[in-house]
PDB file of C-alpha atoms in Angstrom:
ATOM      1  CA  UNK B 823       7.438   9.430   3.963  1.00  0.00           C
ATOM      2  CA  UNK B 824       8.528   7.011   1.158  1.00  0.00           C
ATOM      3  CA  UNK B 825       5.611   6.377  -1.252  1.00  0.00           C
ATOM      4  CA  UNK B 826       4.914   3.015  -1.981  1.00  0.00           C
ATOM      5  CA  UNK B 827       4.784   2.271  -5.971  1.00  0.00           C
ATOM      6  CA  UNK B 828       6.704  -1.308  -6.553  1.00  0.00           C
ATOM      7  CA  UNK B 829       7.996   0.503  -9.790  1.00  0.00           C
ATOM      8  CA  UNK B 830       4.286   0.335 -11.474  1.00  0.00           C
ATOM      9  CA  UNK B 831       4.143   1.869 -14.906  1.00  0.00           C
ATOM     10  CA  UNK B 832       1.069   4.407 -15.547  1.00  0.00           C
ATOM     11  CA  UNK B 833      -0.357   5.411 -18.983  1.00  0.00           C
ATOM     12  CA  UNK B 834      -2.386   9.037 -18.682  1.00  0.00           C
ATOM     13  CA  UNK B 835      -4.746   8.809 -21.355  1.00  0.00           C
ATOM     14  CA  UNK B 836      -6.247  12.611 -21.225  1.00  0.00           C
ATOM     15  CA  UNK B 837      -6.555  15.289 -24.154  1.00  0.00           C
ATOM     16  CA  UNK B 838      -6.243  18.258 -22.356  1.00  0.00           C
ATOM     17  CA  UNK B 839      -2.390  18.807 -22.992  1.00  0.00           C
ATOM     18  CA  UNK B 840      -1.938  21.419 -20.228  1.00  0.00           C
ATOM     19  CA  UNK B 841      -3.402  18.928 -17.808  1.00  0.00           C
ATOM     20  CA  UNK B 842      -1.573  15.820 -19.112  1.00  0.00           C
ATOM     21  CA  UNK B 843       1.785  17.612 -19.625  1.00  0.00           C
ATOM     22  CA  UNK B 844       1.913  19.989 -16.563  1.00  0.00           C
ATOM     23  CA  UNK B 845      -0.119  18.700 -13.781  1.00  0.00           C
ATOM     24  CA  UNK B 846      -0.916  14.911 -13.962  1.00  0.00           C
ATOM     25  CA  UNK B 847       2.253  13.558 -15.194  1.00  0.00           C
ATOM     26  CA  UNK B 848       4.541  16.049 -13.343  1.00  0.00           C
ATOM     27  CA  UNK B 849       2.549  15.064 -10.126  1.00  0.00           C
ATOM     28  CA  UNK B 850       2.480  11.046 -10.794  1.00  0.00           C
ATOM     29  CA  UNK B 851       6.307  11.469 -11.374  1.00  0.00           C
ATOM     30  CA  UNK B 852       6.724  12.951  -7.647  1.00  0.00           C
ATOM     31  CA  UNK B 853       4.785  10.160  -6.791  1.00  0.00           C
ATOM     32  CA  UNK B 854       7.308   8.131  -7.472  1.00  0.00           C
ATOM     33  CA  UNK B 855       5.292   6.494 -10.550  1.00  0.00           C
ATOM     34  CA  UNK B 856       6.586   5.527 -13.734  1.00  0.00           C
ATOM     35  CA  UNK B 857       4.237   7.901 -16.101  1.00  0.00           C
ATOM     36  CA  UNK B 858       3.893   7.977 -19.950  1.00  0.00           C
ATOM     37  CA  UNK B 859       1.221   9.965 -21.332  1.00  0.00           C
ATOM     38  CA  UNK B 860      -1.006  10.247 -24.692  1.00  0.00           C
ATOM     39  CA  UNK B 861      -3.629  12.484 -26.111  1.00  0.00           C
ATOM     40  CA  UNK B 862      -6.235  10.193 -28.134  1.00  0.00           C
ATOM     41  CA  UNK B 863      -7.117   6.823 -28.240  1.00  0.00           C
ATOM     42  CA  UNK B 864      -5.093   6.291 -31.322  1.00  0.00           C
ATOM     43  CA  UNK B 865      -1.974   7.116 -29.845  1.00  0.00           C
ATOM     44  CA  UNK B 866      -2.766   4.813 -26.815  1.00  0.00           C
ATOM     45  CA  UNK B 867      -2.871   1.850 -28.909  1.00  0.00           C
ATOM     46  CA  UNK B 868       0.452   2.603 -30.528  1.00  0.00           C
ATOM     47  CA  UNK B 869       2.068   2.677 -27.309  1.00  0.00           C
ATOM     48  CA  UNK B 870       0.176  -0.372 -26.601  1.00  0.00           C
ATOM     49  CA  UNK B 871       2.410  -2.291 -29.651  1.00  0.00           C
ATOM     50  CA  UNK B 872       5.542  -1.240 -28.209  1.00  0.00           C
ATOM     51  CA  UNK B 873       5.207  -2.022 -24.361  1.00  0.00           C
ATOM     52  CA  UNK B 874       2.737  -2.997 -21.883  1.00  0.00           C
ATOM     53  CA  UNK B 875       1.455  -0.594 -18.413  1.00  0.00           C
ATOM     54  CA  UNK B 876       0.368  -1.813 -14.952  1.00  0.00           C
ATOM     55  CA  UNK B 877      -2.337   1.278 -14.598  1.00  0.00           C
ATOM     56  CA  UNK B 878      -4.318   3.136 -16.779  1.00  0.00           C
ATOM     57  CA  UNK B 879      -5.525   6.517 -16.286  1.00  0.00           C
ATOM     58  CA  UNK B 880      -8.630   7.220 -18.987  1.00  0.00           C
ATOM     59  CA  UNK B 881     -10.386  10.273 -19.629  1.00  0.00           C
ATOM     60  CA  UNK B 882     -13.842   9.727 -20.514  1.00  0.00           C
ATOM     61  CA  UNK B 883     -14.200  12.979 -23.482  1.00  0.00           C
ATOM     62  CA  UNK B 884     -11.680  12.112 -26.085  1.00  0.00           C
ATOM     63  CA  UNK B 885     -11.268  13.804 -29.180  1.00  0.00           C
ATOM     64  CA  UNK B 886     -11.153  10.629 -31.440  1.00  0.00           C
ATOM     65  CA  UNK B 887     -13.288   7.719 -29.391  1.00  0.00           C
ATOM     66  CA  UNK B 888     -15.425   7.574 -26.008  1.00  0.00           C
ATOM     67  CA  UNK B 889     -13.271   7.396 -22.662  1.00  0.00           C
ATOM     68  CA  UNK B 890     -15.634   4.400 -22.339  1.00  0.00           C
ATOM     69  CA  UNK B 891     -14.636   2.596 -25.554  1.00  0.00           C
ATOM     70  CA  UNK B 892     -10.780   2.514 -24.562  1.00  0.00           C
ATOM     71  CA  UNK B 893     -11.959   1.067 -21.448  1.00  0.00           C
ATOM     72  CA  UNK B 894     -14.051  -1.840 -22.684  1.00  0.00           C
ATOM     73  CA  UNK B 895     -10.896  -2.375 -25.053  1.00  0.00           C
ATOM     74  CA  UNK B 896      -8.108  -2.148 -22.253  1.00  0.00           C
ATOM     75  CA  UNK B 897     -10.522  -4.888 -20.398  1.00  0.00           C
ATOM     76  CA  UNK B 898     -10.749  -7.356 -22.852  1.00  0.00           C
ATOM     77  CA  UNK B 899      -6.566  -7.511 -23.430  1.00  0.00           C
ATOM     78  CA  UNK B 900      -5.268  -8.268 -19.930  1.00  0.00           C
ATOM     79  CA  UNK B 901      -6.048  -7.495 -16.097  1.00  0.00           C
ATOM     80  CA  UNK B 902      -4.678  -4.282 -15.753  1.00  0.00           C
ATOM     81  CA  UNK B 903      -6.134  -1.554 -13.929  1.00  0.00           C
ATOM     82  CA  UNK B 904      -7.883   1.380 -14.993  1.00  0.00           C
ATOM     83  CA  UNK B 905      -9.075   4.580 -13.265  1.00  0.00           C
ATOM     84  CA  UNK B 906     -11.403   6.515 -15.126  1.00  0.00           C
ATOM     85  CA  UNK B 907     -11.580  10.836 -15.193  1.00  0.00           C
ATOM     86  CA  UNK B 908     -14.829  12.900 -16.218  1.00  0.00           C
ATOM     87  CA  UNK B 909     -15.998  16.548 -15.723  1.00  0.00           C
ATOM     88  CA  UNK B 910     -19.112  14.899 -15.509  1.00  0.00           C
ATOM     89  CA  UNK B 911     -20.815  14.714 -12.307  1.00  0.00           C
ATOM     90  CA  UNK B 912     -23.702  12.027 -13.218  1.00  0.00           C
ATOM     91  CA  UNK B 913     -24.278   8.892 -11.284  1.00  0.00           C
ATOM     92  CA  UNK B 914     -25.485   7.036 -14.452  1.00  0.00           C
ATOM     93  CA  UNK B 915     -21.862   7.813 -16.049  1.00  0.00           C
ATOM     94  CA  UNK B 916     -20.014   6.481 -13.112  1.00  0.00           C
ATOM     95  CA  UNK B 917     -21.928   2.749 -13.167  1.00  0.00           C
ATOM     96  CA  UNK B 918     -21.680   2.783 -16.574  1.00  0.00           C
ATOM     97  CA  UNK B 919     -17.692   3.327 -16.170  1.00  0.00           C
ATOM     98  CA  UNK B 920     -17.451   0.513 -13.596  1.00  0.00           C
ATOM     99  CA  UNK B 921     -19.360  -1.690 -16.086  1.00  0.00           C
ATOM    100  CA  UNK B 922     -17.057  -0.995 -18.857  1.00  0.00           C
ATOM    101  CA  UNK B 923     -14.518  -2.512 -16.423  1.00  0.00           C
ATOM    102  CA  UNK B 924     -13.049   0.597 -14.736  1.00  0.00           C
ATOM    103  CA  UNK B 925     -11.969  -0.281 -11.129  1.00  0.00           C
ATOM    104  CA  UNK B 926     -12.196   3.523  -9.965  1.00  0.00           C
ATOM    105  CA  UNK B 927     -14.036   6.622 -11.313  1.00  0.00           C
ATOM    106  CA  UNK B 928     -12.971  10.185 -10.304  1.00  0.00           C
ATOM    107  CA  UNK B 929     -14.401  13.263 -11.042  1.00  0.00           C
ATOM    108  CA  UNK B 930     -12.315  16.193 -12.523  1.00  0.00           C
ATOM    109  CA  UNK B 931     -10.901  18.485 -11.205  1.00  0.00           C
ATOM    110  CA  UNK B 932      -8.940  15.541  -8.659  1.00  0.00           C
ATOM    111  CA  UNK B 933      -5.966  16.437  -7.084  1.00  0.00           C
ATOM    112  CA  UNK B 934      -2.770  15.129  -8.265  1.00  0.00           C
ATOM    113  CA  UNK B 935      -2.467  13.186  -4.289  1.00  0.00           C
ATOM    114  CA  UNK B 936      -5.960  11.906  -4.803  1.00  0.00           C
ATOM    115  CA  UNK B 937      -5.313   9.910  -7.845  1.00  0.00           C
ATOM    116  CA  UNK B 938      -2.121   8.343  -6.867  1.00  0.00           C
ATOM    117  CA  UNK B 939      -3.892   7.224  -3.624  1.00  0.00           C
ATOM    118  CA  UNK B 940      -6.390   5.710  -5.717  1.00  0.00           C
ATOM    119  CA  UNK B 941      -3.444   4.104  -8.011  1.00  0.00           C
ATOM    120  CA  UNK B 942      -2.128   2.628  -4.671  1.00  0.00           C
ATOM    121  CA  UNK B 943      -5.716   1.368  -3.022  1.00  0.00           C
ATOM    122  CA  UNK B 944      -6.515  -0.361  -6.661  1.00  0.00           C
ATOM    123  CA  UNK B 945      -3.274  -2.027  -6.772  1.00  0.00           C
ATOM    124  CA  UNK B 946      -2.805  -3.324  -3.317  1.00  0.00           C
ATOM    125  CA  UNK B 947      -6.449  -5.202  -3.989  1.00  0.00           C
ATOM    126  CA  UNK B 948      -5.433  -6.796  -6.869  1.00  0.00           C
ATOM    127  CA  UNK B 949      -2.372  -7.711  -4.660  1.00  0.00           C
ATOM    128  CA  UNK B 950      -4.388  -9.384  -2.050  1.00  0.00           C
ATOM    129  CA  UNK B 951      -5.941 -11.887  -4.886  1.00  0.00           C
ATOM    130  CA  UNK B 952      -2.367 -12.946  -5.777  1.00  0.00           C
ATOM    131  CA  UNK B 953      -1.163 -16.192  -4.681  1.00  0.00           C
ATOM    132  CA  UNK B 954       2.553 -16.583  -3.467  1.00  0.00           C
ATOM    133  CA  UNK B 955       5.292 -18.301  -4.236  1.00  0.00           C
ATOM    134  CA  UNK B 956       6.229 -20.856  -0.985  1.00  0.00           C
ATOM    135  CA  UNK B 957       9.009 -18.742   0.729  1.00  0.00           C
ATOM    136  CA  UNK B 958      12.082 -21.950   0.913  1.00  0.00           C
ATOM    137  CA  UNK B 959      15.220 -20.074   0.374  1.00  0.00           C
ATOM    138  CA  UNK B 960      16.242 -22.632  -1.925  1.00  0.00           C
ATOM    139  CA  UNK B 961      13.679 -21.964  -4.339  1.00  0.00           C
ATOM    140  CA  UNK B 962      12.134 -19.199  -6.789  1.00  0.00           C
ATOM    141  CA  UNK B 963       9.578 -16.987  -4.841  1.00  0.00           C
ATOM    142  CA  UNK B 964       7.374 -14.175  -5.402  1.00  0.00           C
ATOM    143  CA  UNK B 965       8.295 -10.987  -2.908  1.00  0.00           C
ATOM    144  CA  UNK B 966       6.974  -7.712  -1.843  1.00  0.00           C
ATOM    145  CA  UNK B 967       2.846  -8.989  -2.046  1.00  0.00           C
ATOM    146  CA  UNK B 968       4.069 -10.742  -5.677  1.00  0.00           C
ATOM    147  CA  UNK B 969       5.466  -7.277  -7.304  1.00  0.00           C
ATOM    148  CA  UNK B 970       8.853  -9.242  -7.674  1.00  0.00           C
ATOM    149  CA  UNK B 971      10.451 -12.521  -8.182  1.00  0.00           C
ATOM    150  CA  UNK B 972      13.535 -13.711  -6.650  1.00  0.00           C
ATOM    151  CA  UNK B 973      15.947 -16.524  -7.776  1.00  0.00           C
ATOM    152  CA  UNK B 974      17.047 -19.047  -5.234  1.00  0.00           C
ATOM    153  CA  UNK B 975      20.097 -16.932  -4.459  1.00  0.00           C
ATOM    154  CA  UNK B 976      18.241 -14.151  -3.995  1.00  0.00           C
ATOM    155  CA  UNK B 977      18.301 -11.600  -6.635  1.00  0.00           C
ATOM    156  CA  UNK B 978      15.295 -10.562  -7.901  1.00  0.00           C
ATOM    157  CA  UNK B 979      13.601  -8.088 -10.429  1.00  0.00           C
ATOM    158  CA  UNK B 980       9.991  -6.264 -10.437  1.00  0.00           C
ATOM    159  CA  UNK B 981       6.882  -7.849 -12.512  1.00  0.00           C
ATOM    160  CA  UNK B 982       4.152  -5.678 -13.549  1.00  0.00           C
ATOM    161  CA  UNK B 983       0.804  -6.678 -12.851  1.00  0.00           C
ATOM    162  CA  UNK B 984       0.019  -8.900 -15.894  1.00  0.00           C
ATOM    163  CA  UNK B 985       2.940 -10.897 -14.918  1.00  0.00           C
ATOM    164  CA  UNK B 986       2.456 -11.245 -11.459  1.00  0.00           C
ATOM    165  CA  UNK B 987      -1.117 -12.654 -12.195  1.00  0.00           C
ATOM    166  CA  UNK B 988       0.703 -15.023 -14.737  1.00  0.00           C
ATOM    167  CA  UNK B 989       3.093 -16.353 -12.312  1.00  0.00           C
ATOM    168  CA  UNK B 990       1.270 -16.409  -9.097  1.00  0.00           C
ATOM    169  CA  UNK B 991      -1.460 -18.923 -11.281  1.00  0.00           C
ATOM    170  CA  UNK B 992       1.415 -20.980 -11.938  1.00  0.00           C
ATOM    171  CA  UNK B 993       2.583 -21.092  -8.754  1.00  0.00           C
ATOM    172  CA  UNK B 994      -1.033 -21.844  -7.453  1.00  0.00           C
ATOM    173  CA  UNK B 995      -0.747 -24.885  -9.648  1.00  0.00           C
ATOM    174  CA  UNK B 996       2.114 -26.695  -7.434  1.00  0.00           C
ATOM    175  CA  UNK B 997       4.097 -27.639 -10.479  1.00  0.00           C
ATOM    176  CA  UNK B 998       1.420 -28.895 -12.531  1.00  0.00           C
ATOM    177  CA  UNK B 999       0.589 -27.296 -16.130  1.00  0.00           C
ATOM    178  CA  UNK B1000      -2.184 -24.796 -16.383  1.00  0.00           C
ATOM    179  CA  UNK B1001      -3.891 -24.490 -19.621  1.00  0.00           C
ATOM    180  CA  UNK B1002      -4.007 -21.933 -21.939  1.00  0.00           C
ATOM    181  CA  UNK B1003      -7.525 -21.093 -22.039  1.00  0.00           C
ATOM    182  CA  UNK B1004      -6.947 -20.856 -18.006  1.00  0.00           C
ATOM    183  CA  UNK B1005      -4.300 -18.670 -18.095  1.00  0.00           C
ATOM    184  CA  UNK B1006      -6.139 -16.222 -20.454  1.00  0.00           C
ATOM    185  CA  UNK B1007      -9.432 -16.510 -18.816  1.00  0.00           C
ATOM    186  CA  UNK B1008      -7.188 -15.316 -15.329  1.00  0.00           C
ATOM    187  CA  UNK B1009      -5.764 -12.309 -17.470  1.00  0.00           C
ATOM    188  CA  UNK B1010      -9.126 -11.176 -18.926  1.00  0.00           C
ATOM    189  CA  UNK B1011     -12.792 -10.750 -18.618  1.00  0.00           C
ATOM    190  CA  UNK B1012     -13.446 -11.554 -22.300  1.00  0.00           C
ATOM    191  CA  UNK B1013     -11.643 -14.747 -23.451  1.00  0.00           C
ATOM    192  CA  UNK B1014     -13.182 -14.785 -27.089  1.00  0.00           C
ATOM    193  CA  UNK B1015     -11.418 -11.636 -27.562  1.00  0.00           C
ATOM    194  CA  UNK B1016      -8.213 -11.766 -26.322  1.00  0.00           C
ATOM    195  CA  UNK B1017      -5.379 -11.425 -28.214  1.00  0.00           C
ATOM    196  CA  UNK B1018      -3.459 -14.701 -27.960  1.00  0.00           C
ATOM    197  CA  UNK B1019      -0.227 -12.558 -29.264  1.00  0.00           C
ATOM    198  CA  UNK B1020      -0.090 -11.313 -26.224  1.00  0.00           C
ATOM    199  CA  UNK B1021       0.079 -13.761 -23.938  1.00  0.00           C
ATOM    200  CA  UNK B1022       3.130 -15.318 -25.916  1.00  0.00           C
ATOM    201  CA  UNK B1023       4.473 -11.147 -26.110  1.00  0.00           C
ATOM    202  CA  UNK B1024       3.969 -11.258 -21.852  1.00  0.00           C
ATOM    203  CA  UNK B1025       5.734 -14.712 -21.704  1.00  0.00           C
ATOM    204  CA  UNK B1026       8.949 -13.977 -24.342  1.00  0.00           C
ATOM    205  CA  UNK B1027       9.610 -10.402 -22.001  1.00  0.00           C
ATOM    206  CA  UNK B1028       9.195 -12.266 -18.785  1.00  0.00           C
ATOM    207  CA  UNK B1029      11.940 -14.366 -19.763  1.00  0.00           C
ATOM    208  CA  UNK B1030      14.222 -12.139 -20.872  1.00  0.00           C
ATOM    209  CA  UNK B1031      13.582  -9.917 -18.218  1.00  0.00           C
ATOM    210  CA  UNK B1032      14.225 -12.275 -15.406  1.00  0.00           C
ATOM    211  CA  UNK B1033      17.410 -13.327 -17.333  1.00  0.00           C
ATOM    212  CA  UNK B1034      18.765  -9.526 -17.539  1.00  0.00           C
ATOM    213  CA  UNK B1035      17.805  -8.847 -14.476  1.00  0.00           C
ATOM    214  CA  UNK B1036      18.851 -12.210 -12.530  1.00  0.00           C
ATOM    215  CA  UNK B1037      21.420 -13.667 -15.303  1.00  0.00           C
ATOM    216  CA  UNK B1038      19.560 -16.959 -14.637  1.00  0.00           C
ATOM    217  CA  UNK B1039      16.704 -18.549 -16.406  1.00  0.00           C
ATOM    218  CA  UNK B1040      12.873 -18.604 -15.097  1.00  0.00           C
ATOM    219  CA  UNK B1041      12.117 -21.664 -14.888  1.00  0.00           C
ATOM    220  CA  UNK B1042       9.111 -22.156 -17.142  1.00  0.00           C
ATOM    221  CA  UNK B1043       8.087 -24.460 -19.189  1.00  0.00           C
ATOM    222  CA  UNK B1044       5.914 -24.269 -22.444  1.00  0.00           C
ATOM    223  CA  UNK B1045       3.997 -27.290 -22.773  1.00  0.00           C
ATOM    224  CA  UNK B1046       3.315 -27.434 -26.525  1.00  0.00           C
ATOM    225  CA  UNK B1047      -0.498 -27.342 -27.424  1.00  0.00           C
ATOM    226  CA  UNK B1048      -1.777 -27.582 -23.621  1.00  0.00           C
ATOM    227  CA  UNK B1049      -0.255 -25.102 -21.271  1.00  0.00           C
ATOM    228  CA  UNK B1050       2.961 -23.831 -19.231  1.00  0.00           C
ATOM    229  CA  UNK B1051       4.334 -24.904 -16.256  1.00  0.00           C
ATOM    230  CA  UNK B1052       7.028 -23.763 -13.690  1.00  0.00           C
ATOM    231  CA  UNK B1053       9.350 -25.201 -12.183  1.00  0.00           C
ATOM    232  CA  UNK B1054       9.737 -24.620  -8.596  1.00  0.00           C
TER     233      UNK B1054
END
């Protein structure tokens, strides 16, 4: 049975190297995931400066800050998604997870199947928020449930989730320009605290993705001191 995965990227955040190395990343790879994983928070947010990840996995017991620090963090810089992993068994620990901004909580030991089914039911609800593209062959359009965009002759290249939520707002907008401060409110649950590097980092690699991938331009517009706006 083919796995579905739409080429998501997946940071393990967990400090127990035989568990990281030889069980959860292993596993997520036969998954058919793209895995990375790290042993402390610090190491997290170096990765973080080099590339972006659709999922996060996030032990709570870290050797260098609280499983429930990283999460609040990972929350306030974009929209992706986060499953959390504990040894602990207490109820109070799972709300408090969810309120950090986890979207799942699982309790260790979980079996390599387990989490990558809850990868998969996370993602496919943030999928069903996700506006689309209108489907006229003639035009740019958002394919498989938004995890890709196509050029109007058809070739097309996958988006990770932060960019899917980026273009499916624009898209939303019929080819009128969204502002800034609506754009990052859609990426993140904290909008005082959001990095506005970011968003420009997530726009510069969308473009040149699309135009390695495609060889053509995306068709979006930076609309100096307001907002962006693509062109359908």
């Amino acid at each position: 049975m083919q796995r579905e995965t739409n080429g998501w990227s997946v940071m393990v955040l967990e400090d127990e190297e035989e568990l990281r190395g030889k069980i959860l990343l292993p596993g997520l790879e036969r998954e058919g995931f793209e895995v990375e994983g790290v042993g402390s928070a610090l190491a997290l947010y170096r990765a973080l400066s080099l590339r972006s990840y659709d999922v996060f996995v996030v032990d709570v017991g870290l050797p260098d800050e609280s499983g429930f620090a990283v999460v609040q963090h990972l929350r306030r810089l974009g929209n992706a998604a986060i499953i959390m992993l504990t040894g602990r068994g207490g109820a109070d620990d799972h709300v408090h997870g969810l309120e950090q901004g986890a979207d799942a909580y699982l309790s260790k030991p979980v079996g390599v199947d387990v989490l990558a089914a809850t990868i998969r039911s996370v993602m496919r609800r943030g999928a069903s928020t996700v506006a689309m593209l209108a489907p006229d062959a003639a035009g740019w359009r958002l394919t498989a449930q938004g995890w890709r965009i196509a050029t109007p002759a058809g070739d097309d290249v996958a988006l990770s989730r932060a960019e899917r939520l980026f273009l499916a707002l624009l898209a939303e907008a019929r080819g009128g320009v969204v502002s800034r401060e609506a754009v990052i409110g859609h990426l993140s649950q904290d909008e005082d605290d959001f990095d506005l590097h970011r968003l420009e980092m997530l726009i510069h690699r969308l473009r040149r993705k699309v135009l390695a991938g495609t060889g053509c331009e995306l068709p979006l517009t930076t609309v100096r001191g307001i907002g962006y706006l693509l062109l359908l």
